[in-house]
Protein backbone atom coordinates (compact mmCIF):
# COMPACT_ATOMS: atom_id res chain seq x y z
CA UNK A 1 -8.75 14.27 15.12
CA UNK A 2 -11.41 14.71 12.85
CA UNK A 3 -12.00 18.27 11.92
CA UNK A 4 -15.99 19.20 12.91
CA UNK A 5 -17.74 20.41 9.56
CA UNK A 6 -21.09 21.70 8.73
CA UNK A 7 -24.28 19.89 7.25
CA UNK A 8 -23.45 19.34 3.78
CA UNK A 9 -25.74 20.44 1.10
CA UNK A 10 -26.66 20.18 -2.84
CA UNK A 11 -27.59 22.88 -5.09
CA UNK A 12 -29.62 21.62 -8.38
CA UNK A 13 -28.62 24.04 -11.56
CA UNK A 14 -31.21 22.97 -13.88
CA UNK A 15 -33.48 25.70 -15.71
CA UNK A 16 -36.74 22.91 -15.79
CA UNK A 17 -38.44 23.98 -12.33
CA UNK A 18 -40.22 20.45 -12.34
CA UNK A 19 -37.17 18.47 -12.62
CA UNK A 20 -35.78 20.59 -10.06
CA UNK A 21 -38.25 19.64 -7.98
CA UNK A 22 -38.06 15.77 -8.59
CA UNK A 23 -34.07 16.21 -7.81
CA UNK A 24 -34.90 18.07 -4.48
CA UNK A 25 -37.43 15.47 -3.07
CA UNK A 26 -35.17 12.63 -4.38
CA UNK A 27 -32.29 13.84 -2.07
CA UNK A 28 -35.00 15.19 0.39
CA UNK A 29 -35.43 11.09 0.47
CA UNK A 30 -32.47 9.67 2.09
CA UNK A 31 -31.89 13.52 4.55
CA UNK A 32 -29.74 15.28 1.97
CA UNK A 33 -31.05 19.14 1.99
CA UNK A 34 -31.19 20.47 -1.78
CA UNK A 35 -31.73 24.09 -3.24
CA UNK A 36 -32.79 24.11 -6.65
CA UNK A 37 -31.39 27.02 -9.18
CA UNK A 38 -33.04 27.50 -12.12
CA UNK A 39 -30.45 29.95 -13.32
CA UNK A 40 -26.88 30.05 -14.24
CA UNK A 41 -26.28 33.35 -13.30
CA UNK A 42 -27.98 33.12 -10.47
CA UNK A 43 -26.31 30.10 -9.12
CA UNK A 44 -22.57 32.26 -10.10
CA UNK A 45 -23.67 35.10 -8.09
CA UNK A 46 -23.61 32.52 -4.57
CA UNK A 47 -20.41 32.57 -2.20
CA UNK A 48 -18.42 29.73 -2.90
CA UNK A 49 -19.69 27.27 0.02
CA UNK A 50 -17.37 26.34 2.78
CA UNK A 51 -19.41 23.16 3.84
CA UNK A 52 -19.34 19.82 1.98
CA UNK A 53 -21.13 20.81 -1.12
CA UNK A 54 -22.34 18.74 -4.52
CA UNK A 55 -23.62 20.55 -7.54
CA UNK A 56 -25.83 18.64 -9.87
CA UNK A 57 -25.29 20.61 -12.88
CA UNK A 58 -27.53 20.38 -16.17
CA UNK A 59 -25.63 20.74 -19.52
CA UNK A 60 -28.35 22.28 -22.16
CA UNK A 61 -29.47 25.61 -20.02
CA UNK A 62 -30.92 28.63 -22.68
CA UNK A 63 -28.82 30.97 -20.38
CA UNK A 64 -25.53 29.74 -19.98
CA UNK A 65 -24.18 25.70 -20.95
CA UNK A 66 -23.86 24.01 -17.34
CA UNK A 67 -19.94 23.05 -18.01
CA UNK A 68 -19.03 26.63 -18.87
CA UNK A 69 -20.92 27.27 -15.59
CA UNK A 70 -18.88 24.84 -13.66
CA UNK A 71 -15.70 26.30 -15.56
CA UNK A 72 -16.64 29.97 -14.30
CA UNK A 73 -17.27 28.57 -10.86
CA UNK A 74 -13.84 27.21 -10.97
CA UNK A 75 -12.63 30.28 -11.54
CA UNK A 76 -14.49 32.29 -8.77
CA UNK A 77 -13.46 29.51 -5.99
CA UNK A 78 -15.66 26.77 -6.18
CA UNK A 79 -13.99 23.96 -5.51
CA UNK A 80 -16.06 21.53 -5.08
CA UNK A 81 -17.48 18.58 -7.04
CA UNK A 82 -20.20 18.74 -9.63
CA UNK A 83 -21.80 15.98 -11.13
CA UNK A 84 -22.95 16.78 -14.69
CA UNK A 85 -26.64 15.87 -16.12
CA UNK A 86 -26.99 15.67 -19.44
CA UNK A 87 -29.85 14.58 -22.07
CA UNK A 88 -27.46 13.82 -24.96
CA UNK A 89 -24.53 10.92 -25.25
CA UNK A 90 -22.36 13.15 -27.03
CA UNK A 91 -18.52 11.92 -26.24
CA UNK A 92 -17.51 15.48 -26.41
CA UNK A 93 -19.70 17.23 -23.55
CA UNK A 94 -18.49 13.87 -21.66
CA UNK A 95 -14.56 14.76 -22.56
CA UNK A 96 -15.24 18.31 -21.54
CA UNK A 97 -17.29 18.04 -18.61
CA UNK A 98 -14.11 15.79 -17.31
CA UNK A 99 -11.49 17.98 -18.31
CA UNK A 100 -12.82 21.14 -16.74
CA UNK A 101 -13.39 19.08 -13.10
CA UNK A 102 -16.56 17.10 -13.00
CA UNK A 103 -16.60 14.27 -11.33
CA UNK A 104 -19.27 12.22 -12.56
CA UNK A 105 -21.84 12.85 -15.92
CA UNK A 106 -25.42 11.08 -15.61
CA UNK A 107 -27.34 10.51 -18.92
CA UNK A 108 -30.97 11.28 -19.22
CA UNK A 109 -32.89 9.58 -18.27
CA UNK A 110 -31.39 8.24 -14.94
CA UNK A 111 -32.19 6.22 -11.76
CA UNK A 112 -32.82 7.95 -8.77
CA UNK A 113 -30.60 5.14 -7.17
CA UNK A 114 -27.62 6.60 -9.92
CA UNK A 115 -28.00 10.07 -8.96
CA UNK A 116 -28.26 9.47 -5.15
CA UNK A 117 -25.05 7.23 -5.27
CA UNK A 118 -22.92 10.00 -7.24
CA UNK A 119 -24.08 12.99 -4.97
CA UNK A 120 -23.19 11.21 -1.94
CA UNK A 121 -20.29 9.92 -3.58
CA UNK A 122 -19.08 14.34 -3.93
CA UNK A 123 -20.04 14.62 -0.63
CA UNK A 124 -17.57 12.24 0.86
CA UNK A 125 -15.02 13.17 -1.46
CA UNK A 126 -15.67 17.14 -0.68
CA UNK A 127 -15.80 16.36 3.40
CA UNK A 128 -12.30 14.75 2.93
CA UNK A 129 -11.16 17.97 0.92
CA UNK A 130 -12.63 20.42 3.73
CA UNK A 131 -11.22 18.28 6.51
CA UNK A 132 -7.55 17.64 4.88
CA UNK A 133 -7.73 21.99 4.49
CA UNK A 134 -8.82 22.50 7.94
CA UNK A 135 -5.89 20.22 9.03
CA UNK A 136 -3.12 21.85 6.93
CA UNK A 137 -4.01 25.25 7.95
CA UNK A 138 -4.06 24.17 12.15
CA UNK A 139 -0.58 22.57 11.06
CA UNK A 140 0.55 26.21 9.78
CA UNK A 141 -0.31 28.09 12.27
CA UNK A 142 1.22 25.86 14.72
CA UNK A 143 4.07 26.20 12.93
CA UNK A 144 4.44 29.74 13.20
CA UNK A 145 4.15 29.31 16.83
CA UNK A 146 7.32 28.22 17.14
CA UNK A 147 10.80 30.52 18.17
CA UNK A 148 13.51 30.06 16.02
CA UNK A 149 15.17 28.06 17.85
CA UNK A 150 12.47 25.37 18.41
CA UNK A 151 12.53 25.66 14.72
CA UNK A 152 16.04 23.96 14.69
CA UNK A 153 15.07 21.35 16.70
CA UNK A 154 11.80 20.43 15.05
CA UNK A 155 13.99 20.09 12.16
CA UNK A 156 16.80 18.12 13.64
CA UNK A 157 14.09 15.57 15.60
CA UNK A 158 11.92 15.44 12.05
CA UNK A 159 14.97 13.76 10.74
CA UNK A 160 15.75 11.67 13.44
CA UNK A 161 18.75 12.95 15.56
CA UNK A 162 18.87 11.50 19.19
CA UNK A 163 18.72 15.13 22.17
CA UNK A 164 22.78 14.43 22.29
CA UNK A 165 23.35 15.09 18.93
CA UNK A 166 21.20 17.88 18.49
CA UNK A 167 22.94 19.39 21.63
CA UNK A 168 25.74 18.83 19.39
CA UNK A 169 24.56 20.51 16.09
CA UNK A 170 23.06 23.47 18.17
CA UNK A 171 26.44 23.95 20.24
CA UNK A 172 23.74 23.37 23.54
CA UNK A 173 23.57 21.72 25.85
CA UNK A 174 21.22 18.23 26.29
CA UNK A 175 19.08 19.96 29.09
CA UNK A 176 17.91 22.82 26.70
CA UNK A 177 17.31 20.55 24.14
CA UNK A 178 15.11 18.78 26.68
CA UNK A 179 13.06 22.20 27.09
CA UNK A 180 12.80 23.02 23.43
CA UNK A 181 11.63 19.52 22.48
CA UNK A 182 9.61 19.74 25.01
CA UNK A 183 8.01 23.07 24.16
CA UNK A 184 7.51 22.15 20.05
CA UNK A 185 6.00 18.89 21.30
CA UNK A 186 3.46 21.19 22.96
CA UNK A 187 2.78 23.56 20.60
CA UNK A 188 2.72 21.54 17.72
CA UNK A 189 -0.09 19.19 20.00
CA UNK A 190 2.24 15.81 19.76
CA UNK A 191 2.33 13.14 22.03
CA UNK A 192 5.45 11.46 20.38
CA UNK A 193 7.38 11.87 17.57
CA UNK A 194 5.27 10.13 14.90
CA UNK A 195 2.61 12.56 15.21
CA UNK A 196 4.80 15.48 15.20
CA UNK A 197 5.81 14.25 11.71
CA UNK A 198 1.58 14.02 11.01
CA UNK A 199 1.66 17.59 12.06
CA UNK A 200 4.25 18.57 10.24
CA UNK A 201 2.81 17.14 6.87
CA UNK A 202 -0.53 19.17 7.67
CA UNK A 203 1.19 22.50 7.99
CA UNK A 204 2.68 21.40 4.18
CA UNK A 205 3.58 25.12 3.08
CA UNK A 206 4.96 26.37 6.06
CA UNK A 207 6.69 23.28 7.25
CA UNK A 208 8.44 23.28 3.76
CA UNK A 209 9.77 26.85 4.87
CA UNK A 210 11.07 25.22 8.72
CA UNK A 211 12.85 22.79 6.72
CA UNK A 212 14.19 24.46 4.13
CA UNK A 213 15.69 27.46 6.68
CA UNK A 214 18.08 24.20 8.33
CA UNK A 215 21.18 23.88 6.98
CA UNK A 216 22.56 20.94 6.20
């Protein structure tokens, strides 16, 4: 089930108001909402955002380069995608603007067309991020909803034992296997035991501690 996010939005670091403007009725265009930021330190004093987000990012800023900006937002908890503008075809602002996590770099002078295609392009890819995160950490906390027990026999049905042989492993009988299948099925919000797996896989972290508590 698709996890419900909020309007996603674009912040514009550029330190030229009138190109900030351009950018911001550009998006404005096809119903993407942009704030322009005319100031690196500004823009690093902002909450890392927990909707889908896309920073268009200028390289040559008086105050502060835009990729050492997008490598101190990195380091604060932004995680998502910025798409670097830059005036200059210099190979090495393209190798570092990779390297420290941009996804895209735009030359000056671009096409509106280019810049709307890479911004929606972060969007989708930051939506999938937020959604995948929202889904691991319902997986986890599922997780910790189960007893012990139904620990043991998430563990045993994850790797495909029929309810006799579990009853066996366990030293239970069938019946209370029934009951504690049963009851993980519920918790964990599965309807079979393909999806169980799928909700297993969310909860990554913790489900790697269920599993690795079985023995053999």
């Amino acid at each position: 089930m698709a996890v419900p996010l909020e309007s996603p939005a674009v912040y514009v670091l550029d330190d030229d108001e009138a190109i900030g403007a351009a950018l911001r009725l550009l998006l404005a265009s096809v119903g993407l909402e942009a704030r322009h930021v005319s100031s690196p330190k500004t823009f690093l004093a902002l909450p890392a955002p927990t909707s889908p987000t896309c920073v268009l990012c200028d390289v040559f800023m008086p105050e502060m380069n835009g990729i050492a900006v997008m490598e101190q937002a990195r380091s604060q908890g932004w995680r998502s995608p910025f798409v670097v503008l830059t005036g200059f075809g210099d190979l090495k602002v393209a190798v570092r603007a990779f390297k420290s996590g941009a996804i895209d770099l735009i030359e000056k002078p671009y096409s509106g067309a280019e810049v709307v295609e890479a911004v929606q392009r972060a969007l989708e890819q930051d939506s999938a991020r937020l959604e995948a995160e929202a889904r691991q950490r319902e997986g986890a906390e599922r997780l910790k909803q189960l007893t012990a027990r139904e620990r043991d026999v998430l563990g045993l049905v994850l790797r495909g034992l029929t309810n006799k042989e579990m009853a066996d492993r366990l030293g239970i009988s069938v019946k209370t296997i029934e009951v504690h299948r049963s009851r993980v099925m519920q918790k964990m919000g599965a309807r079979s035991s393909a999806e169980l797996a799928l909700k297993v896989v969310d909860g990554t972290d913790a489900a790697a501690r269920v599993l690795a508590s079985l023995s053999g």
